[in-house]
Short mmCIF file of C-alpha atoms in Angstrom, two decimals:
data_model
loop_
_atom_site.label_atom_id
_atom_site.label_comp_id
_atom_site.label_asym_id
_atom_site.label_seq_id
_atom_site.Cartn_x
_atom_site.Cartn_y
_atom_site.Cartn_z
CA MET A 1 5.93 -74.36 62.05
CA GLU A 2 9.72 -74.37 62.37
CA SER A 3 11.73 -71.26 63.17
CA GLY A 4 14.98 -70.32 64.84
CA GLY A 5 16.05 -68.21 67.77
CA GLY A 6 17.82 -64.85 67.74
CA ARG A 7 19.78 -65.12 64.50
CA ARG A 8 18.28 -64.40 61.11
CA ARG A 9 16.59 -67.40 59.53
CA VAL A 10 18.05 -68.37 56.16
CA VAL A 11 16.49 -71.17 54.15
CA VAL A 12 18.40 -72.65 51.20
CA ILE A 13 16.37 -74.79 48.81
CA GLY A 14 18.60 -77.19 46.88
CA GLY A 15 21.77 -78.98 47.99
CA GLY A 16 23.59 -79.07 44.67
CA ILE A 17 26.83 -77.38 43.67
CA ALA A 18 25.63 -73.83 44.41
CA GLY A 19 23.31 -74.38 47.35
CA SER A 20 25.71 -76.58 49.29
CA LEU A 21 28.62 -74.13 49.08
CA LEU A 22 26.37 -71.27 50.15
CA ALA A 23 25.04 -73.26 53.10
CA LYS A 24 28.56 -74.26 54.15
CA THR A 25 29.77 -70.64 53.91
CA ILE A 26 27.04 -69.02 56.02
CA GLN A 27 26.33 -71.82 58.51
CA PHE A 28 27.89 -69.96 61.46
CA SER A 29 26.34 -66.59 60.53
CA ALA A 30 22.67 -67.55 60.41
CA ASP A 31 19.99 -69.88 61.69
CA LEU A 32 20.31 -72.06 58.61
CA THR A 33 18.02 -74.66 57.09
CA LEU A 34 19.01 -76.60 53.97
CA ILE A 35 16.11 -78.28 52.15
CA ASP A 36 17.04 -81.02 49.69
CA PRO A 37 15.24 -84.21 48.54
CA LYS A 38 18.47 -86.17 48.96
CA GLU A 39 20.91 -86.47 51.86
CA TYR A 40 24.02 -85.60 49.88
CA LEU A 41 25.82 -83.22 47.58
CA GLU A 42 26.95 -84.77 44.32
CA VAL A 43 29.86 -83.40 42.30
CA THR A 44 27.88 -83.73 39.10
CA TRP A 45 30.77 -83.43 36.64
CA ALA A 46 32.16 -86.67 38.09
CA ASN A 47 28.99 -88.67 37.43
CA LEU A 48 30.24 -90.23 34.21
CA ARG A 49 33.53 -91.38 35.73
CA ASN A 50 31.45 -93.02 38.46
CA LEU A 51 29.77 -95.20 35.83
CA VAL A 52 33.07 -96.75 34.74
CA GLU A 53 34.76 -96.61 38.16
CA PRO A 54 32.08 -96.84 40.88
CA SER A 55 34.62 -96.45 43.71
CA PHE A 56 35.29 -92.89 42.46
CA ALA A 57 31.79 -91.97 43.66
CA ASP A 58 32.75 -92.40 47.30
CA ARG A 59 34.59 -89.05 47.12
CA SER A 60 32.24 -87.27 44.72
CA VAL A 61 29.04 -88.10 46.62
CA ILE A 62 29.22 -86.19 49.91
CA ASN A 63 26.71 -86.38 52.74
CA HIS A 64 25.41 -82.90 53.60
CA ARG A 65 26.24 -83.50 57.24
CA ASP A 66 29.92 -84.00 56.37
CA TYR A 67 30.35 -80.30 55.56
CA LEU A 68 27.35 -78.80 57.38
CA SER A 69 27.95 -79.03 61.11
CA ASN A 70 25.88 -76.03 62.18
CA GLY A 71 22.71 -76.15 60.12
CA ARG A 72 19.36 -77.89 59.97
CA ILE A 73 18.96 -80.39 57.12
CA VAL A 74 15.46 -81.21 55.88
CA THR A 75 15.43 -84.19 53.52
CA SER A 76 12.34 -83.41 51.49
CA ALA A 77 11.26 -81.46 48.42
CA ALA A 78 10.04 -77.88 48.66
CA ILE A 79 6.55 -77.68 47.15
CA ASN A 80 5.40 -74.14 47.92
CA ILE A 81 6.71 -70.73 48.93
CA THR A 82 4.88 -67.86 50.59
CA ASP A 83 6.25 -64.47 51.54
CA ASN A 84 7.66 -65.84 54.79
CA GLU A 85 7.78 -69.64 54.75
CA VAL A 86 8.54 -72.73 52.70
CA LEU A 87 6.25 -75.76 52.64
CA THR A 88 7.87 -79.15 52.11
CA ALA A 89 6.46 -82.39 50.74
CA ASP A 90 6.59 -83.98 54.18
CA GLY A 91 4.34 -81.27 55.61
CA ARG A 92 6.80 -78.90 57.26
CA HIS A 93 6.33 -75.12 57.29
CA ILE A 94 9.77 -73.53 57.56
CA VAL A 95 9.85 -69.80 58.29
CA TYR A 96 12.52 -67.64 56.67
CA ASP A 97 13.87 -64.12 56.85
CA TYR A 98 16.00 -64.76 53.76
CA LEU A 99 15.44 -67.40 51.11
CA VAL A 100 17.88 -68.76 48.52
CA ILE A 101 16.64 -70.97 45.69
CA ALA A 102 19.27 -73.26 44.15
CA THR A 103 17.29 -76.20 42.78
CA GLY A 104 19.25 -76.62 39.53
CA HIS A 105 17.97 -79.30 37.18
CA ALA A 106 15.40 -82.00 37.83
CA ASP A 107 17.25 -85.28 38.24
CA PRO A 108 15.47 -88.01 40.18
CA VAL A 109 18.16 -89.77 42.22
CA PRO A 110 18.10 -91.96 45.35
CA VAL A 111 17.70 -90.33 48.75
CA THR A 112 20.79 -91.76 50.49
CA LYS A 113 24.45 -91.93 49.55
CA ALA A 114 24.44 -95.71 49.98
CA GLU A 115 21.60 -96.03 47.48
CA ARG A 116 23.38 -93.74 45.02
CA LEU A 117 26.59 -95.74 45.24
CA HIS A 118 24.60 -98.94 44.69
CA GLN A 119 23.07 -97.33 41.60
CA TYR A 120 26.53 -96.62 40.18
CA ASP A 121 27.55 -100.23 40.84
CA ALA A 122 24.50 -101.44 38.92
CA GLU A 123 25.19 -99.11 35.98
CA ASN A 124 28.79 -100.27 35.90
CA GLN A 125 27.67 -103.89 35.74
CA LYS A 126 25.48 -102.96 32.80
CA ILE A 127 28.50 -101.54 30.98
CA GLN A 128 30.74 -104.45 31.89
CA SER A 129 28.29 -107.06 30.63
CA ALA A 130 27.54 -105.26 27.35
CA GLN A 131 29.51 -105.72 24.16
CA SER A 132 27.79 -102.86 22.35
CA ILE A 133 26.60 -99.59 23.94
CA LEU A 134 24.40 -96.84 22.53
CA ILE A 135 24.76 -93.28 23.86
CA VAL A 136 22.03 -90.82 22.92
CA GLY A 137 23.05 -87.17 23.09
CA GLY A 138 26.16 -85.34 21.89
CA GLY A 139 26.37 -82.66 24.56
CA PRO A 140 29.04 -82.70 27.28
CA SER A 141 27.49 -85.68 29.10
CA GLY A 142 27.28 -87.86 26.01
CA VAL A 143 30.76 -86.96 24.80
CA GLU A 144 32.33 -87.50 28.22
CA LEU A 145 30.57 -90.83 28.77
CA ALA A 146 31.67 -92.05 25.34
CA GLY A 147 35.22 -91.02 26.22
CA GLU A 148 35.11 -92.76 29.58
CA ILE A 149 33.82 -96.04 28.14
CA ALA A 150 36.16 -95.96 25.13
CA THR A 151 39.14 -95.42 27.46
CA ASP A 152 38.30 -97.98 30.14
CA PHE A 153 36.65 -100.57 27.87
CA PRO A 154 38.37 -100.23 24.47
CA GLY A 155 37.01 -103.57 23.27
CA LYS A 156 33.37 -102.49 23.42
CA LYS A 157 31.47 -101.11 20.46
CA VAL A 158 30.29 -97.59 21.35
CA THR A 159 27.84 -95.69 19.17
CA LEU A 160 26.98 -92.07 19.92
CA VAL A 161 23.90 -90.58 18.24
CA HIS A 162 23.17 -86.86 18.30
CA LYS A 163 20.25 -85.04 16.69
CA GLY A 164 22.24 -81.85 16.09
CA PRO A 165 24.70 -81.08 13.28
CA ARG A 166 27.74 -81.17 15.58
CA LEU A 167 28.84 -82.29 19.02
CA LEU A 168 29.04 -79.86 21.95
CA GLU A 169 26.82 -77.25 20.36
CA PHE A 170 27.03 -75.03 23.45
CA ILE A 171 30.63 -74.08 22.57
CA GLY A 172 32.61 -73.36 19.41
CA THR A 173 33.10 -75.49 16.35
CA LYS A 174 36.82 -76.03 16.99
CA ALA A 175 36.06 -77.79 20.26
CA SER A 176 33.36 -79.83 18.51
CA ASP A 177 35.72 -80.88 15.75
CA LYS A 178 38.52 -81.82 18.13
CA SER A 179 36.14 -83.89 20.26
CA LEU A 180 34.74 -85.65 17.20
CA GLY A 181 38.23 -86.46 15.96
CA TRP A 182 39.28 -87.82 19.35
CA LEU A 183 36.21 -90.04 19.69
CA ARG A 184 36.64 -91.45 16.21
CA SER A 185 40.32 -92.13 16.94
CA LYS A 186 39.05 -94.31 19.79
CA LYS A 187 36.72 -96.13 17.38
CA VAL A 188 33.55 -94.54 18.74
CA GLU A 189 30.97 -94.43 15.94
CA VAL A 190 29.43 -90.96 15.93
CA LYS A 191 26.17 -90.38 14.03
CA LEU A 192 24.99 -86.77 13.71
CA GLU A 193 21.61 -85.31 12.73
CA LEU A 194 19.91 -88.49 13.79
CA ALA A 195 17.29 -89.34 16.38
CA VAL A 196 16.71 -92.70 18.06
CA ASP A 197 13.43 -94.21 19.20
CA LEU A 198 14.41 -95.78 22.51
CA ASN A 199 11.04 -97.54 22.67
CA SER A 200 11.52 -99.25 19.33
CA THR A 201 13.03 -102.41 20.78
CA SER A 202 10.61 -105.24 21.36
CA ASP A 203 10.76 -108.84 22.46
CA GLY A 204 14.23 -108.19 23.89
CA SER A 205 15.64 -107.58 20.40
CA GLN A 206 18.22 -104.90 21.42
CA VAL A 207 17.84 -103.22 18.02
CA TYR A 208 16.98 -99.52 18.00
CA ARG A 209 15.36 -97.72 15.09
CA THR A 210 16.52 -94.27 14.02
CA SER A 211 14.71 -91.34 12.38
CA THR A 212 16.09 -92.42 8.99
CA GLY A 213 14.94 -96.03 9.36
CA GLU A 214 18.43 -97.27 10.20
CA SER A 215 18.91 -100.00 12.80
CA ILE A 216 21.46 -99.79 15.62
CA LYS A 217 22.22 -102.89 17.63
CA ALA A 218 23.23 -102.30 21.23
CA ASP A 219 23.13 -104.39 24.38
CA CYS A 220 22.25 -101.31 26.45
CA HIS A 221 21.80 -97.57 26.10
CA PHE A 222 22.42 -94.38 28.08
CA LEU A 223 20.32 -91.27 27.59
CA CYS A 224 22.56 -88.20 27.88
CA VAL A 225 20.33 -85.26 27.05
CA ALA A 226 19.74 -82.01 28.90
CA LYS A 227 17.66 -82.34 32.04
CA PRO A 228 14.78 -79.90 32.64
CA LEU A 229 15.15 -77.08 35.13
CA ALA A 230 13.76 -77.84 38.57
CA THR A 231 11.59 -74.73 38.62
CA THR A 232 8.19 -75.98 37.42
CA TRP A 233 6.92 -76.07 41.00
CA LEU A 234 7.62 -72.34 41.36
CA SER A 235 4.87 -71.51 38.85
CA GLU A 236 2.34 -72.28 41.59
CA THR A 237 4.03 -70.13 44.24
CA THR A 238 4.37 -66.47 45.11
CA LEU A 239 7.35 -66.37 42.73
CA LYS A 240 5.35 -67.38 39.64
CA THR A 241 5.68 -63.90 38.11
CA ASN A 242 9.45 -63.95 38.61
CA LEU A 243 10.02 -66.74 36.06
CA ASP A 244 11.00 -65.89 32.51
CA LYS A 245 9.65 -67.71 29.45
CA ASN A 246 12.36 -70.39 29.81
CA GLY A 247 11.43 -71.12 33.43
CA ARG A 248 14.47 -69.34 34.90
CA LEU A 249 14.27 -66.98 37.85
CA MET A 250 14.99 -63.39 36.90
CA VAL A 251 17.65 -61.90 39.15
CA ASP A 252 19.26 -58.50 39.62
CA GLU A 253 22.96 -57.66 39.80
CA HIS A 254 23.07 -58.81 43.44
CA LEU A 255 21.47 -62.17 42.54
CA ARG A 256 18.24 -61.23 44.28
CA VAL A 257 15.06 -62.32 42.55
CA LYS A 258 13.88 -59.15 40.84
CA GLY A 259 11.36 -57.26 42.91
CA ARG A 260 12.21 -59.22 46.07
CA SER A 261 14.38 -57.82 48.82
CA ASN A 262 14.96 -61.07 50.72
CA VAL A 263 14.87 -63.82 48.07
CA PHE A 264 17.95 -64.84 46.08
CA ALA A 265 18.53 -67.38 43.31
CA ILE A 266 21.83 -69.01 42.30
CA GLY A 267 23.12 -71.59 39.86
CA ASP A 268 21.56 -72.92 36.68
CA ILE A 269 18.04 -71.65 37.45
CA THR A 270 18.99 -67.98 37.07
CA ASP A 271 18.41 -65.99 33.88
CA ILE A 272 22.02 -64.75 33.84
CA PRO A 273 23.24 -64.86 30.21
CA GLU A 274 26.27 -67.12 30.60
CA LEU A 275 27.19 -70.78 30.23
CA LYS A 276 25.75 -72.81 33.08
CA GLN A 277 28.85 -74.31 34.66
CA GLY A 278 29.87 -75.50 38.09
CA TYR A 279 32.61 -72.98 38.75
CA LEU A 280 30.19 -70.14 37.94
CA ALA A 281 27.60 -71.63 40.31
CA HIS A 282 30.29 -71.48 43.01
CA LYS A 283 30.82 -67.79 42.21
CA HIS A 284 27.08 -67.17 42.55
CA ALA A 285 27.11 -68.83 45.97
CA LEU A 286 29.99 -66.74 47.28
CA VAL A 287 28.42 -63.46 46.08
CA VAL A 288 25.14 -64.29 47.81
CA ALA A 289 26.98 -65.41 50.94
CA LYS A 290 28.62 -61.96 51.14
CA ASN A 291 25.31 -60.22 50.59
CA LEU A 292 23.48 -62.27 53.20
CA LYS A 293 26.17 -61.62 55.79
CA LEU A 294 26.04 -57.90 55.01
CA LEU A 295 22.26 -57.73 55.31
CA MET A 296 22.14 -59.85 58.46
CA ASP A 297 24.73 -57.57 60.05
CA GLY A 298 22.58 -54.55 59.27
CA GLY A 299 24.72 -53.27 56.41
CA LYS A 300 23.46 -50.94 53.73
CA GLN A 301 22.01 -52.46 50.56
CA SER A 302 24.14 -50.03 48.57
CA LYS A 303 27.19 -51.97 49.79
CA MET A 304 25.97 -55.32 48.44
CA ALA A 305 28.32 -57.26 46.21
CA LYS A 306 27.49 -57.39 42.51
CA TYR A 307 27.80 -60.43 40.30
CA GLU A 308 29.50 -59.85 36.97
CA PRO A 309 28.29 -62.38 34.38
CA SER A 310 31.04 -64.37 32.72
CA SER A 311 31.60 -62.99 29.24
CA SER A 312 34.31 -65.45 28.22
CA ALA A 313 33.26 -68.78 26.77
CA ILE A 314 35.59 -70.96 28.85
CA ALA A 315 34.64 -74.61 28.80
CA MET A 316 36.43 -77.89 29.36
CA VAL A 317 35.22 -81.37 28.41
CA SER A 318 37.14 -84.43 29.56
CA LEU A 319 37.97 -87.16 27.08
CA GLY A 320 38.75 -90.24 29.10
CA ARG A 321 41.27 -90.21 31.93
CA LYS A 322 44.14 -88.27 30.38
CA ASP A 323 42.80 -86.10 27.56
CA ALA A 324 40.39 -83.18 27.34
CA VAL A 325 39.30 -80.42 25.00
CA ALA A 326 39.39 -76.89 26.40
CA GLN A 327 37.94 -73.73 24.91
CA PHE A 328 39.47 -70.46 26.09
CA PRO A 329 38.63 -66.92 24.89
CA PHE A 330 41.35 -66.87 22.23
CA THR A 331 42.20 -70.50 21.58
CA THR A 332 40.92 -74.07 21.72
CA VAL A 333 43.26 -76.92 22.65
CA SER A 334 42.91 -80.64 23.14
CA GLY A 335 45.03 -83.51 24.38
CA ARG A 336 47.11 -84.16 27.49
CA VAL A 337 47.68 -80.55 28.57
CA PRO A 338 44.00 -79.71 29.25
CA GLY A 339 43.63 -83.29 30.40
CA LEU A 340 46.09 -82.61 33.22
CA LEU A 341 43.80 -79.81 34.39
CA LYS A 342 40.56 -81.79 34.49
CA SER A 343 40.48 -85.40 33.44
CA GLY A 344 42.56 -87.08 36.13
CA ASP A 345 40.57 -86.02 39.20
CA LEU A 346 37.72 -84.10 37.51
CA PHE A 347 38.19 -81.31 40.08
CA VAL A 348 36.72 -83.54 42.80
CA GLY A 349 39.64 -82.91 45.16
CA SER A 350 39.45 -79.13 44.76
CA THR A 351 35.66 -79.20 45.23
CA ARG A 352 36.03 -81.20 48.43
CA LYS A 353 38.58 -78.67 49.71
CA LYS A 354 36.09 -75.84 49.06
CA MET A 355 33.64 -77.74 51.22
CA GLY A 356 36.21 -77.97 54.03
CA LEU A 357 36.89 -81.67 53.48
CA GLN A 358 40.00 -83.73 52.80
CA PRO A 359 40.64 -83.91 49.02
#
């Protein structure tokens, strides 16, 4: 059984965008343990740039120890929670006074940064050696990957297939239309209301069958669909009754799991009715950091900070290295202006600064 000394014991499960910023922020205020199956934080919105420019990943994949100088790092998966401890896959029992769950989405990735960088190199070689590429999924990942490949490898045939009636269904139709127009201007073939059987190729044929019987030839494919929430394991823990029907943890205005005085949840796994975006996950982390510091200092619960859900549908999707489409509350724009905001660096420099690192 692992526990700390005099300071309050805070355990953070999940070293993604939300969990890492929280851990970094409170590391000198608590006896902190960060539990994560991998040794690094990944700036996830840079993943697709890493596929076309693997060297970009060296800045967007950050070892936890680079920003966490005063905390315990346990490289393992959490598999159970009781009222006072967390059990990990490698057999540790880690006691907590306060617990924060920030597991995000399930995305099996390598354990070490070196392995992750090698993976990006391999994916880049796959793109480089292909003449035709199939992308399945017309959400932000699929659209951004199509834009990255079309920009960096304009001679390759890129086909994007999406089962829905329009691209980027999580935001407005204007943004969808502008993205579709941009992709087609780059000669990306976009097929809507279509599904692809990725297991339909046989004998190395590289021909994929669609739901309408159509054939699509491609040297390789990338699956860009939504990843499941990493909360299934919670259904076997003391928090099983705190999950809603979609598998999200129900939280109160202070981001505490409802009915729990010492358990918080942040990031995509919460039931907060807002778009699940990185900058909002950062806001969650900072609210919980304030509340933890208050509680650990003996402050009154009535003084806890409240999280106000984002009511404005602000979203930005990069289109290659210079362009982007941006949806704001009263307008939607595309082209170089929003591209200046996101597409060049993909906010990697500003994220690194938040983590106390050189941009």
